[in-house]
Short mmCIF file of C-alpha atoms in Angstrom, two decimals:
data_model
loop_
_atom_site.label_atom_id
_atom_site.label_comp_id
_atom_site.label_asym_id
_atom_site.label_seq_id
_atom_site.Cartn_x
_atom_site.Cartn_y
_atom_site.Cartn_z
CA MET E 1 0.00 0.00 0.00
CA ILE E 2 1.27 3.50 -0.90
CA CYS E 3 1.60 5.78 2.13
CA SER E 4 0.41 9.37 2.17
CA LYS E 5 3.94 10.81 1.81
CA GLN E 6 4.71 8.53 -1.13
CA LEU E 7 1.48 9.55 -2.84
CA LYS E 8 2.27 13.24 -2.36
CA CYS E 9 5.74 12.74 -3.86
CA VAL E 10 4.30 10.96 -6.91
CA VAL E 11 1.76 13.76 -7.44
CA LEU E 12 4.43 16.45 -7.02
CA ILE E 13 6.81 14.77 -9.47
CA SER E 14 3.98 14.36 -11.98
CA ILE E 15 3.08 18.05 -11.72
CA LEU E 16 6.71 19.11 -12.14
CA LEU E 17 7.12 16.86 -15.19
CA PHE E 18 3.93 18.26 -16.69
CA LEU E 19 5.05 21.83 -16.14
CA SER E 20 8.50 21.13 -17.59
CA ILE E 21 6.87 19.86 -20.78
CA ARG E 22 4.23 22.55 -21.10
CA GLN E 23 6.19 25.63 -20.06
CA PRO E 24 8.39 27.46 -22.55
CA SER E 25 12.11 26.75 -22.36
CA GLN E 26 14.57 29.58 -21.95
CA GLY E 27 13.77 32.25 -24.49
CA ALA E 28 15.52 32.58 -27.83
CA THR E 29 16.49 35.66 -29.82
CA ALA E 30 16.28 36.18 -33.57
CA ILE E 31 18.41 38.88 -35.20
CA ILE E 32 17.06 40.29 -38.47
CA SER E 33 19.34 42.33 -40.74
CA THR E 34 17.17 43.87 -43.46
CA GLU E 35 20.14 45.61 -45.06
CA LYS E 36 21.67 42.22 -45.94
CA LYS E 37 19.53 41.04 -48.83
CA HIS E 38 19.69 37.74 -50.69
CA GLN E 39 17.59 36.15 -53.45
CA SER E 40 14.44 37.64 -54.91
CA ILE E 41 11.29 35.57 -54.40
CA GLU E 42 9.29 34.52 -57.44
CA GLY E 43 6.58 32.51 -55.76
CA PHE E 44 5.12 29.44 -54.06
CA GLY E 45 2.65 26.96 -55.50
CA GLY E 46 2.39 23.52 -57.02
CA GLY E 47 1.09 21.37 -59.81
CA PHE E 48 -2.16 20.00 -61.14
CA MET E 49 -1.11 16.51 -62.20
CA PHE E 50 -2.24 13.46 -64.15
CA GLY E 51 -5.74 14.65 -64.93
CA ILE E 52 -6.78 14.94 -61.28
CA PHE E 53 -8.02 18.51 -61.29
CA PRO E 54 -10.49 20.58 -59.27
CA TYR E 55 -11.79 21.57 -62.72
CA ASN E 56 -13.54 18.18 -62.82
CA CYS E 57 -15.44 18.87 -59.60
CA THR E 58 -18.89 20.35 -59.15
CA PRO E 59 -18.88 24.18 -59.48
CA GLU E 60 -19.48 24.67 -55.74
CA LEU E 61 -16.65 22.31 -54.78
CA LYS E 62 -14.28 23.70 -57.39
CA ASN E 63 -14.85 27.27 -56.22
CA ALA E 64 -14.25 26.27 -52.60
CA ILE E 65 -10.96 24.59 -53.54
CA TYR E 66 -9.82 27.53 -55.66
CA ASP E 67 -10.68 29.88 -52.81
CA SER E 68 -8.57 27.82 -50.38
CA LEU E 69 -5.60 27.71 -52.75
CA PHE E 70 -5.52 31.14 -54.37
CA ASN E 71 -7.27 33.44 -51.88
CA LYS E 72 -6.61 31.96 -48.46
CA ALA E 73 -3.14 30.46 -49.09
CA ARG E 74 -2.36 32.84 -51.99
CA PHE E 75 -0.37 30.39 -54.07
CA ASN E 76 0.86 32.30 -57.10
CA VAL E 77 2.54 29.69 -59.34
CA ILE E 78 0.95 26.67 -61.03
CA ARG E 79 2.82 23.87 -62.77
CA ILE E 80 1.08 21.98 -65.55
CA GLY E 81 2.07 19.23 -67.95
CA ASN E 82 2.21 19.48 -71.72
CA HIS E 83 -0.02 16.55 -72.64
CA TYR E 84 -0.75 17.75 -76.14
CA ASN E 85 0.08 15.32 -78.95
CA PRO E 86 0.31 17.07 -82.34
CA ASP E 87 0.01 13.67 -84.07
CA SER E 88 -3.36 12.98 -82.46
CA PRO E 89 -4.87 16.29 -81.32
CA LYS E 90 -7.58 16.20 -78.68
CA GLU E 91 -8.81 18.54 -75.98
CA VAL E 92 -6.32 19.09 -73.16
CA THR E 93 -8.11 19.64 -69.85
CA GLU E 94 -5.37 21.95 -68.60
CA ILE E 95 -6.47 24.62 -71.10
CA PRO E 96 -10.04 25.35 -69.92
CA MET E 97 -8.86 24.98 -66.32
CA MET E 98 -6.04 27.50 -66.73
CA LEU E 99 -8.21 29.93 -68.69
CA GLU E 100 -10.66 29.91 -65.81
CA ILE E 101 -7.94 30.40 -63.17
CA GLN E 102 -5.98 33.07 -65.04
CA LYS E 103 -9.13 35.06 -65.71
CA GLN E 104 -9.93 35.26 -62.00
CA TRP E 105 -6.33 35.43 -60.72
CA PRO E 106 -4.28 37.06 -63.51
CA HIS E 107 -1.24 37.44 -61.28
CA ILE E 108 -0.75 33.65 -61.12
CA LYS E 109 2.19 32.51 -63.23
CA VAL E 110 2.46 29.18 -65.04
CA THR E 111 5.35 26.83 -65.67
CA MET E 112 4.84 23.96 -68.11
CA SER E 113 6.87 20.78 -68.57
CA SER E 114 6.62 17.82 -70.89
CA TRP E 115 6.55 14.28 -69.54
CA SER E 116 6.87 12.73 -72.99
CA PRO E 117 6.83 13.99 -76.57
CA SER E 118 4.71 12.35 -79.26
CA PRO E 119 5.22 8.56 -79.58
CA SER E 120 6.21 9.03 -83.23
CA ILE E 121 9.55 10.56 -82.19
CA LYS E 122 10.20 8.22 -79.26
CA SER E 123 12.54 5.23 -79.48
CA ASN E 124 9.83 2.92 -78.08
CA ASN E 125 6.93 4.46 -80.05
CA SER E 126 5.20 5.11 -76.73
CA ILE E 127 4.83 7.88 -74.20
CA LYS E 128 6.21 5.53 -71.53
CA GLY E 129 9.70 6.11 -70.20
CA LYS E 130 10.76 2.49 -70.77
CA ASP E 131 10.22 -0.12 -73.45
CA GLU E 132 8.82 -3.60 -72.75
CA GLU E 133 12.31 -4.92 -71.90
CA GLY E 134 12.83 -2.15 -69.37
CA ASN E 135 15.27 -0.16 -71.53
CA ARG E 136 15.21 3.60 -71.24
CA ALA E 137 13.23 5.33 -73.95
CA SER E 138 14.64 8.49 -75.50
CA LEU E 139 14.28 10.30 -78.80
CA LYS E 140 14.18 8.23 -81.95
CA LYS E 141 17.02 8.40 -84.49
CA ASN E 142 16.91 9.06 -88.22
CA SER E 143 19.69 9.46 -90.80
CA ASN E 144 20.76 12.69 -89.09
CA GLY E 145 20.97 11.17 -85.62
CA PHE E 146 18.62 11.88 -82.75
CA MET E 147 15.46 13.70 -83.84
CA TYR E 148 16.14 17.05 -82.15
CA GLU E 149 14.46 19.14 -84.83
CA GLU E 150 11.34 17.00 -84.69
CA TYR E 151 11.38 17.37 -80.92
CA ALA E 152 11.60 21.16 -81.30
CA ASP E 153 8.68 21.02 -83.74
CA TYR E 154 6.66 19.05 -81.17
CA TRP E 155 7.27 21.84 -78.65
CA TYR E 156 6.54 24.59 -81.18
CA LYS E 157 3.14 23.09 -82.00
CA SER E 158 2.36 22.42 -78.33
CA PHE E 159 3.26 25.93 -77.20
CA ASN E 160 1.20 27.44 -80.01
CA TYR E 161 -1.73 25.22 -79.07
CA PHE E 162 -1.78 26.49 -75.49
CA THR E 163 -1.09 30.15 -76.23
CA THR E 164 -3.52 30.34 -79.16
CA ALA E 165 -6.20 29.06 -76.79
CA GLY E 166 -5.35 31.97 -74.48
CA VAL E 167 -3.19 30.33 -71.77
CA LYS E 168 -0.20 32.43 -70.70
CA ILE E 169 2.89 30.26 -70.16
CA ASP E 170 5.65 32.06 -68.26
CA TRP E 171 8.28 29.32 -68.02
CA LEU E 172 8.91 26.24 -70.11
CA SER E 173 10.85 23.13 -69.05
CA ILE E 174 11.44 20.87 -72.04
CA GLN E 175 11.42 17.63 -70.02
CA ASN E 176 10.32 16.54 -66.57
CA GLU E 177 13.03 14.51 -64.83
CA PRO E 178 15.19 13.71 -67.88
CA ASP E 179 17.47 11.55 -65.70
CA TRP E 180 14.68 9.22 -64.55
CA PRO E 181 13.72 6.07 -66.56
CA ALA E 182 10.05 6.31 -65.64
CA SER E 183 7.66 3.39 -66.01
CA TRP E 184 4.96 6.02 -66.64
CA ASP E 185 5.18 8.92 -69.11
CA GLY E 186 8.80 9.90 -69.63
CA CYS E 187 11.68 10.52 -72.01
CA HIS E 188 15.31 9.93 -71.05
CA PHE E 189 18.02 12.49 -71.80
CA THR E 190 21.64 12.40 -70.67
CA PRO E 191 24.03 15.36 -70.22
CA THR E 192 25.78 14.47 -73.49
CA GLU E 193 24.80 12.02 -76.22
CA SER E 194 24.95 8.35 -75.25
CA ASN E 195 22.38 5.65 -75.91
CA SER E 196 20.00 8.50 -75.09
CA ALA E 197 19.69 11.94 -76.62
CA SER E 198 21.55 14.92 -75.18
CA TYR E 199 19.52 17.23 -72.95
CA GLY E 200 21.66 20.19 -73.99
CA LYS E 201 21.16 19.58 -77.73
CA ALA E 202 17.43 19.14 -77.19
CA LEU E 203 17.28 22.41 -75.25
CA ASP E 204 19.23 24.21 -78.00
CA ALA E 205 16.82 22.97 -80.66
CA VAL E 206 13.68 23.94 -78.73
CA TYR E 207 15.13 27.30 -77.67
CA ASN E 208 16.06 28.23 -81.23
CA LYS E 209 12.59 27.27 -82.44
CA LEU E 210 10.74 29.26 -79.77
CA LYS E 211 13.15 32.10 -78.98
CA SER E 212 10.99 34.70 -80.72
CA MET E 213 8.04 33.76 -78.47
CA ASN E 214 7.27 35.30 -75.11
CA VAL E 215 8.46 32.52 -72.79
CA GLN E 216 11.45 31.83 -70.56
CA PHE E 217 13.20 28.48 -70.26
CA ILE E 218 14.11 26.68 -67.06
CA GLY E 219 15.86 23.35 -66.55
CA PRO E 220 17.05 20.66 -66.32
CA ASP E 221 14.18 19.74 -63.92
CA MET E 222 15.99 16.57 -62.86
CA THR E 223 15.03 14.29 -59.96
CA GLY E 224 17.38 15.95 -57.48
CA LEU E 225 20.78 17.48 -56.91
CA LYS E 226 22.48 14.07 -56.82
CA GLY E 227 20.69 12.72 -59.88
CA ILE E 228 20.62 9.16 -61.24
CA ASN E 229 23.58 6.99 -62.32
CA ASN E 230 26.22 9.53 -61.29
CA ASN E 231 24.70 12.22 -63.47
CA SER E 232 24.38 14.99 -60.91
CA ILE E 233 22.90 18.40 -61.48
CA TYR E 234 26.42 19.60 -62.26
CA THR E 235 26.90 17.17 -65.14
CA TYR E 236 23.66 18.40 -66.70
CA VAL E 237 24.00 22.13 -66.05
CA ASP E 238 27.70 22.34 -66.94
CA ASN E 239 26.89 20.96 -70.40
CA LEU E 240 24.25 23.63 -71.08
CA ASP E 241 24.38 27.13 -72.49
CA LEU E 242 23.22 28.86 -69.30
CA ASN E 243 22.34 31.99 -71.25
CA LYS E 244 19.32 30.05 -72.51
CA LEU E 245 17.97 29.42 -68.99
CA ALA E 246 16.17 31.97 -66.83
CA ALA E 247 16.61 29.64 -63.85
CA ILE E 248 18.18 26.33 -62.86
CA SER E 249 15.31 24.04 -61.88
CA HIS E 250 15.30 20.68 -60.16
CA HIS E 251 13.37 18.46 -57.77
CA PHE E 252 14.38 17.18 -54.33
CA TYR E 253 14.01 13.40 -54.51
CA ASN E 254 17.75 12.93 -53.91
CA GLY E 255 20.68 15.05 -52.77
CA ALA E 256 18.47 17.36 -50.69
CA ASP E 257 20.92 17.96 -47.88
CA ALA E 258 22.01 21.44 -46.79
CA ASN E 259 25.60 21.04 -48.04
CA SER E 260 24.46 20.02 -51.54
CA MET E 261 22.12 23.01 -51.64
CA LYS E 262 24.92 25.35 -50.55
CA ASN E 263 27.23 23.93 -53.23
CA VAL E 264 24.68 24.62 -55.97
CA ARG E 265 24.26 28.19 -54.71
CA GLU E 266 28.00 28.79 -54.72
CA ARG E 267 28.59 27.14 -58.10
CA TYR E 268 25.89 29.13 -59.91
CA PRO E 269 25.68 32.40 -57.95
CA SER E 270 24.19 34.49 -60.76
CA LYS E 271 21.34 32.13 -61.68
CA LEU E 272 17.90 31.91 -60.12
CA LYS E 273 17.12 28.50 -58.63
CA PHE E 274 13.65 26.93 -58.76
CA GLN E 275 12.50 23.80 -56.92
CA THR E 276 9.67 22.65 -59.19
CA GLU E 277 8.38 19.41 -57.64
CA TYR E 278 8.51 17.58 -54.36
CA LEU E 279 6.18 15.31 -52.42
CA ILE E 280 6.66 13.33 -49.25
CA ASN E 281 6.12 9.60 -49.11
CA GLU E 282 5.99 7.93 -45.71
CA GLU E 283 7.09 4.60 -47.22
CA LYS E 284 10.10 5.99 -49.12
CA ASN E 285 13.10 7.94 -47.89
CA TRP E 286 13.62 10.12 -50.96
CA ALA E 287 15.32 13.07 -49.32
CA GLY E 288 17.15 11.75 -46.30
CA SER E 289 14.96 12.14 -43.25
CA VAL E 290 12.08 13.92 -45.00
CA LYS E 291 9.13 11.62 -44.29
CA THR E 292 6.46 13.88 -42.80
CA TRP E 293 4.91 17.19 -43.71
CA PHE E 294 6.79 18.82 -40.80
CA ASP E 295 10.08 17.47 -42.15
CA HIS E 296 9.07 18.94 -45.49
CA LEU E 297 8.74 22.41 -43.96
CA GLN E 298 12.32 22.18 -42.74
CA LEU E 299 13.39 21.15 -46.24
CA ILE E 300 11.66 24.26 -47.61
CA HIS E 301 13.49 26.39 -45.05
CA ASN E 302 16.84 24.89 -46.09
CA ALA E 303 16.05 25.42 -49.76
CA LEU E 304 15.31 29.10 -49.16
CA VAL E 305 18.31 29.72 -46.89
CA GLU E 306 21.04 27.34 -48.11
CA GLU E 307 20.40 27.15 -51.86
CA GLU E 308 18.58 30.48 -52.04
CA ILE E 309 15.65 29.05 -53.96
CA SER E 310 13.40 31.70 -55.52
CA MET E 311 10.46 29.40 -56.27
CA TYR E 312 9.20 26.35 -54.40
CA LEU E 313 6.49 24.13 -55.90
CA LEU E 314 4.72 21.12 -54.42
CA PHE E 315 3.98 18.07 -56.55
CA ALA E 316 0.26 18.72 -56.43
CA LEU E 317 -2.00 21.40 -55.04
CA ALA E 318 -4.90 18.96 -55.25
CA TYR E 319 -4.73 15.23 -55.84
CA LYS E 320 -6.57 11.97 -55.37
CA GLN E 321 -8.43 10.74 -52.33
CA ALA E 322 -6.49 10.37 -49.06
CA SER E 323 -3.23 11.31 -50.76
CA THR E 324 -0.43 12.80 -48.63
CA HIS E 325 1.18 14.14 -51.81
CA CYS E 326 -0.86 17.32 -51.95
CA CYS E 327 -2.43 20.27 -50.15
CA ILE E 328 -6.00 19.16 -50.81
CA SER E 329 -7.13 15.59 -51.44
CA LEU E 330 -10.26 15.14 -53.53
CA ASP E 331 -12.85 12.62 -52.39
CA SER E 332 -14.09 10.59 -55.34
CA THR E 333 -17.31 8.64 -55.77
CA ALA E 334 -17.47 5.11 -57.10
CA ASN E 335 -17.62 6.34 -60.70
CA GLY E 336 -14.54 8.51 -60.28
CA ASN E 337 -16.31 11.86 -60.20
CA TYR E 338 -15.60 14.38 -57.48
CA SER E 339 -18.55 15.69 -55.57
CA ALA E 340 -19.65 17.29 -52.32
CA PRO E 341 -20.21 16.89 -49.42
CA PRO E 342 -17.58 17.67 -48.38
CA GLY E 343 -15.72 16.62 -51.50
CA TYR E 344 -12.21 17.33 -50.26
CA SER E 345 -9.99 17.40 -47.19
CA MET E 346 -7.12 19.69 -46.23
CA ARG E 347 -3.80 17.96 -45.71
CA PRO E 348 -1.40 19.20 -43.00
CA ILE E 349 1.10 20.48 -45.59
CA TYR E 350 -1.55 22.97 -46.75
CA PHE E 351 -1.46 24.76 -43.40
CA GLY E 352 2.33 24.51 -43.12
CA PHE E 353 3.13 25.70 -46.66
CA LYS E 354 0.69 28.56 -46.19
CA HIS E 355 3.15 30.06 -43.69
CA PHE E 356 5.41 30.82 -46.66
CA SER E 357 2.95 31.42 -49.49
CA LYS E 358 0.46 33.73 -47.81
CA SER E 359 2.79 36.51 -46.67
CA ILE E 360 5.96 36.27 -48.79
CA HIS E 361 5.32 37.85 -52.17
CA ARG E 362 6.79 38.08 -55.64
CA GLY E 363 9.58 40.63 -55.74
CA TRP E 364 10.35 40.41 -52.03
CA LYS E 365 13.83 39.39 -50.93
CA ARG E 366 15.10 37.12 -48.24
CA VAL E 367 17.13 39.01 -45.65
CA ASP E 368 19.63 37.84 -43.05
CA ALA E 369 18.15 36.10 -40.02
CA SER E 370 19.87 34.19 -37.26
CA THR E 371 19.00 32.73 -33.86
CA ASP E 372 20.84 31.62 -30.75
CA GLN E 373 18.80 28.44 -30.33
CA SER E 374 19.75 25.37 -32.39
CA SER E 375 16.23 23.89 -32.33
CA LEU E 376 14.87 26.90 -34.23
CA LYS E 377 15.01 27.54 -37.97
CA ILE E 378 14.51 31.24 -38.74
CA SER E 379 14.08 32.95 -42.11
CA ALA E 380 13.02 36.51 -42.88
CA PHE E 381 11.79 38.38 -45.94
CA ALA E 382 11.31 42.05 -46.80
CA SER E 383 9.34 44.01 -49.38
CA PRO E 384 11.33 45.95 -52.02
CA ALA E 385 11.16 49.17 -49.99
CA THR E 386 11.79 47.27 -46.73
CA ASP E 387 8.54 48.73 -45.40
CA SER E 388 7.12 45.27 -44.66
CA VAL E 389 8.89 42.33 -43.04
CA VAL E 390 7.89 38.71 -42.48
CA VAL E 391 9.64 36.28 -40.13
CA VAL E 392 9.06 32.51 -40.36
CA ALA E 393 10.14 30.45 -37.34
CA ILE E 394 10.12 26.65 -37.16
CA ASN E 395 10.49 25.16 -33.69
CA THR E 396 11.84 21.63 -34.19
CA GLY E 397 12.16 21.07 -30.46
CA THR E 398 9.76 19.18 -28.21
CA SER E 399 9.49 22.09 -25.77
CA ALA E 400 7.86 25.46 -26.21
CA THR E 401 10.07 28.51 -26.27
CA THR E 402 9.70 32.27 -26.57
CA LEU E 403 11.27 34.26 -29.38
CA SER E 404 12.33 37.88 -29.17
CA ILE E 405 13.06 39.57 -32.49
CA THR E 406 15.56 42.38 -33.00
CA GLY E 407 16.26 44.33 -36.18
CA ILE E 408 12.69 45.05 -37.29
CA PRO E 409 12.68 48.53 -38.94
CA LYS E 410 11.59 51.22 -36.49
CA GLN E 411 8.69 52.41 -38.66
CA LEU E 412 7.00 49.00 -38.26
CA THR E 413 5.17 49.30 -34.97
CA SER E 414 2.86 46.28 -34.92
CA GLY E 415 2.58 42.79 -36.32
CA ALA E 416 0.35 39.72 -36.51
CA VAL E 417 1.18 36.15 -35.49
CA TYR E 418 -0.06 32.89 -37.09
CA GLN E 419 0.86 29.39 -35.96
CA THR E 420 0.47 25.77 -36.98
CA THR E 421 1.43 22.91 -34.66
CA GLN E 422 2.45 19.35 -35.51
CA LEU E 423 -0.56 17.55 -36.97
CA GLN E 424 -1.09 13.84 -37.51
CA GLU E 425 -1.18 13.11 -41.25
CA ARG E 426 -3.57 10.17 -41.30
CA LYS E 427 -5.68 11.14 -38.30
CA THR E 428 -8.23 13.84 -37.64
CA PRO E 429 -6.09 16.99 -37.46
CA GLN E 430 -5.58 18.25 -33.94
CA GLY E 431 -3.85 21.40 -32.75
CA LYS E 432 -3.45 24.72 -34.45
CA LYS E 433 -3.98 25.05 -38.19
CA TYR E 434 -2.65 28.44 -39.28
CA LYS E 435 -4.26 29.93 -36.19
CA TYR E 436 -4.26 33.68 -35.68
CA GLU E 437 -2.50 34.29 -32.36
CA GLY E 438 -3.05 38.03 -32.12
CA THR E 439 -1.08 41.23 -32.65
CA ILE E 440 2.33 42.07 -31.23
CA SER E 441 4.80 44.93 -31.16
CA PRO E 442 8.40 44.41 -32.33
CA THR E 443 9.50 44.34 -28.69
CA ASP E 444 7.10 41.56 -27.68
CA ALA E 445 8.24 37.95 -27.34
CA VAL E 446 6.36 35.34 -29.37
CA THR E 447 5.58 31.91 -27.91
CA LEU E 448 6.57 29.09 -30.23
CA ASP E 449 4.80 25.85 -29.43
CA PRO E 450 6.80 22.61 -29.69
CA LEU E 451 6.98 21.18 -33.22
CA SER E 452 5.39 24.25 -34.76
CA ILE E 453 5.78 26.77 -37.56
CA THR E 454 4.98 30.43 -36.91
CA THR E 455 4.71 33.42 -39.21
CA ILE E 456 5.09 36.94 -37.82
CA GLU E 457 3.96 39.69 -40.22
CA PHE E 458 5.07 43.29 -39.78
CA PRO E 459 3.10 45.17 -42.47
CA HIS E 460 3.68 48.71 -43.68
CA GLN E 461 1.76 51.64 -42.28
CA ASN E 462 -0.92 51.65 -45.01
CA TYR E 463 -2.32 48.65 -43.17
CA LYS E 464 -4.83 50.45 -40.98
CA THR E 465 -7.76 49.35 -38.90
CA ILE E 466 -10.81 51.60 -38.66
CA SER E 467 -13.36 50.47 -36.09
CA GLN E 468 -16.89 51.75 -35.67
CA THR E 469 -19.49 50.75 -33.14
CA ASN E 470 -22.45 48.94 -34.60
CA GLY E 471 -25.66 49.73 -32.75
CA ASN E 472 -27.67 46.97 -34.38
CA LYS E 473 -27.26 44.06 -31.99
CA LYS E 474 -29.28 41.78 -34.25
CA ALA E 475 -26.51 41.91 -36.84
CA GLY E 476 -24.45 39.66 -34.58
CA PHE E 477 -21.32 41.82 -34.26
CA LYS E 478 -20.23 44.83 -32.25
CA HIS E 479 -17.53 46.30 -34.49
CA PHE E 480 -16.36 46.15 -38.04
CA SER E 481 -12.83 46.84 -39.25
CA ILE E 482 -11.76 47.93 -42.73
CA LEU E 483 -8.30 46.70 -43.58
CA ASN E 484 -6.86 48.69 -46.46
CA THR E 485 -4.78 47.26 -49.28
CA THR E 486 -1.77 45.60 -47.67
CA PRO E 487 1.48 44.03 -48.84
CA PHE E 488 -0.05 40.69 -47.95
CA TYR E 489 -3.12 40.92 -50.18
CA ASN E 490 -4.27 42.85 -53.23
CA GLY E 491 -7.64 44.09 -52.14
CA MET E 492 -9.65 45.21 -49.14
CA PHE E 493 -10.88 43.18 -46.19
CA ILE E 494 -13.89 43.98 -44.06
CA SER E 495 -13.71 42.16 -40.74
CA PHE E 496 -16.79 41.82 -38.51
CA THR E 497 -16.40 41.08 -34.81
#
């Protein structure tokens, strides 16, 4: 039997353990240096892939999804595939979808990549990346060698097809993951000619065919910085005419460590870097220890800080039912159609990625940010005139901490705090999901929950709140606030409280 003193000791120890877990650890400090500027930000977004589009949903569901993506999270870049086949023309769903999106959100930019050219110029006469024996499929050969000119003609016809229909394409990547022998749609290119066609020669041919058109090229869009079969990003990029590329683009399925990112930054200091596709897979260890959405957020931080990425795109903004590969998973009926209710579910990465996409805007620059606590990852961004600043803090520790920020410009007198805590991917989300935590002054300390991501916005002084008392109690609110056009949104908010 436990005596009274023993019981009291057990209770006391339990209380102390509870308090040690729940209470913030010793506070941390972040130092922001807005005068030390780094890369310019182009945007955040993701793809609409493999025919699984919100465009196929009911109008009510589609509008709700678009609102979540482009208004609430403010994604401003979309990646689409070139699935047009000039040899067998048929309607491409991406066109009516993009016309609809670009009409309502004209600021959204588009990057397009091909998974496979027409079967008639492929070595296996198929859009697949391998033949039946498992050999890599590349461009077909004729008497002149690999069919680069025919490949350029495929791209010329495809680009004209999209633009004539009214879709604005801002960036073009000639081939998705040229280093990967895909069992699905694909086309293999090597840095120089081998059994496969040369990526550089293919780029030259397409560039020369389309150079008079209003589009920029990015590439090589390979699987990762390490690449496949010892063909790293260096072996591809160093065999290209970099004057033809607006940005070096790649994915993060291999070689996604901080040192590799830093090496790319230092090797190509004058080129923009775009990360154009990444998804997490709990069963596969594609990028080291990146297996959860929270790991993915730390990868995004490293990409922005170590490689100085200017654009970060997710594999899919919306994808199939129960998928962890996307921001929004679409619930399908037995016949494959998407319908309400509710029709979709928000994945944890939606709330986490929103901490970057919602407040960091095109044309802003990353500025120096450091912290004295190793469990924190801090990044900061400023508007062109440095009259608005955003700080993003990731607490990777299992204890809460407070964060004091120094270096915020003196003219910025107040800010707003938003936080998301670690959510369970395949369970009903618990905890904070981009929760508004209130306003702060630059001298206030911010509480960072364990395993959380927090955004602190310090907007410019045109962001004003005008409150008026509402005498009509039946309206259900006491005050309304008009929030003028801000650096964080193009428009006007009216908030009722």
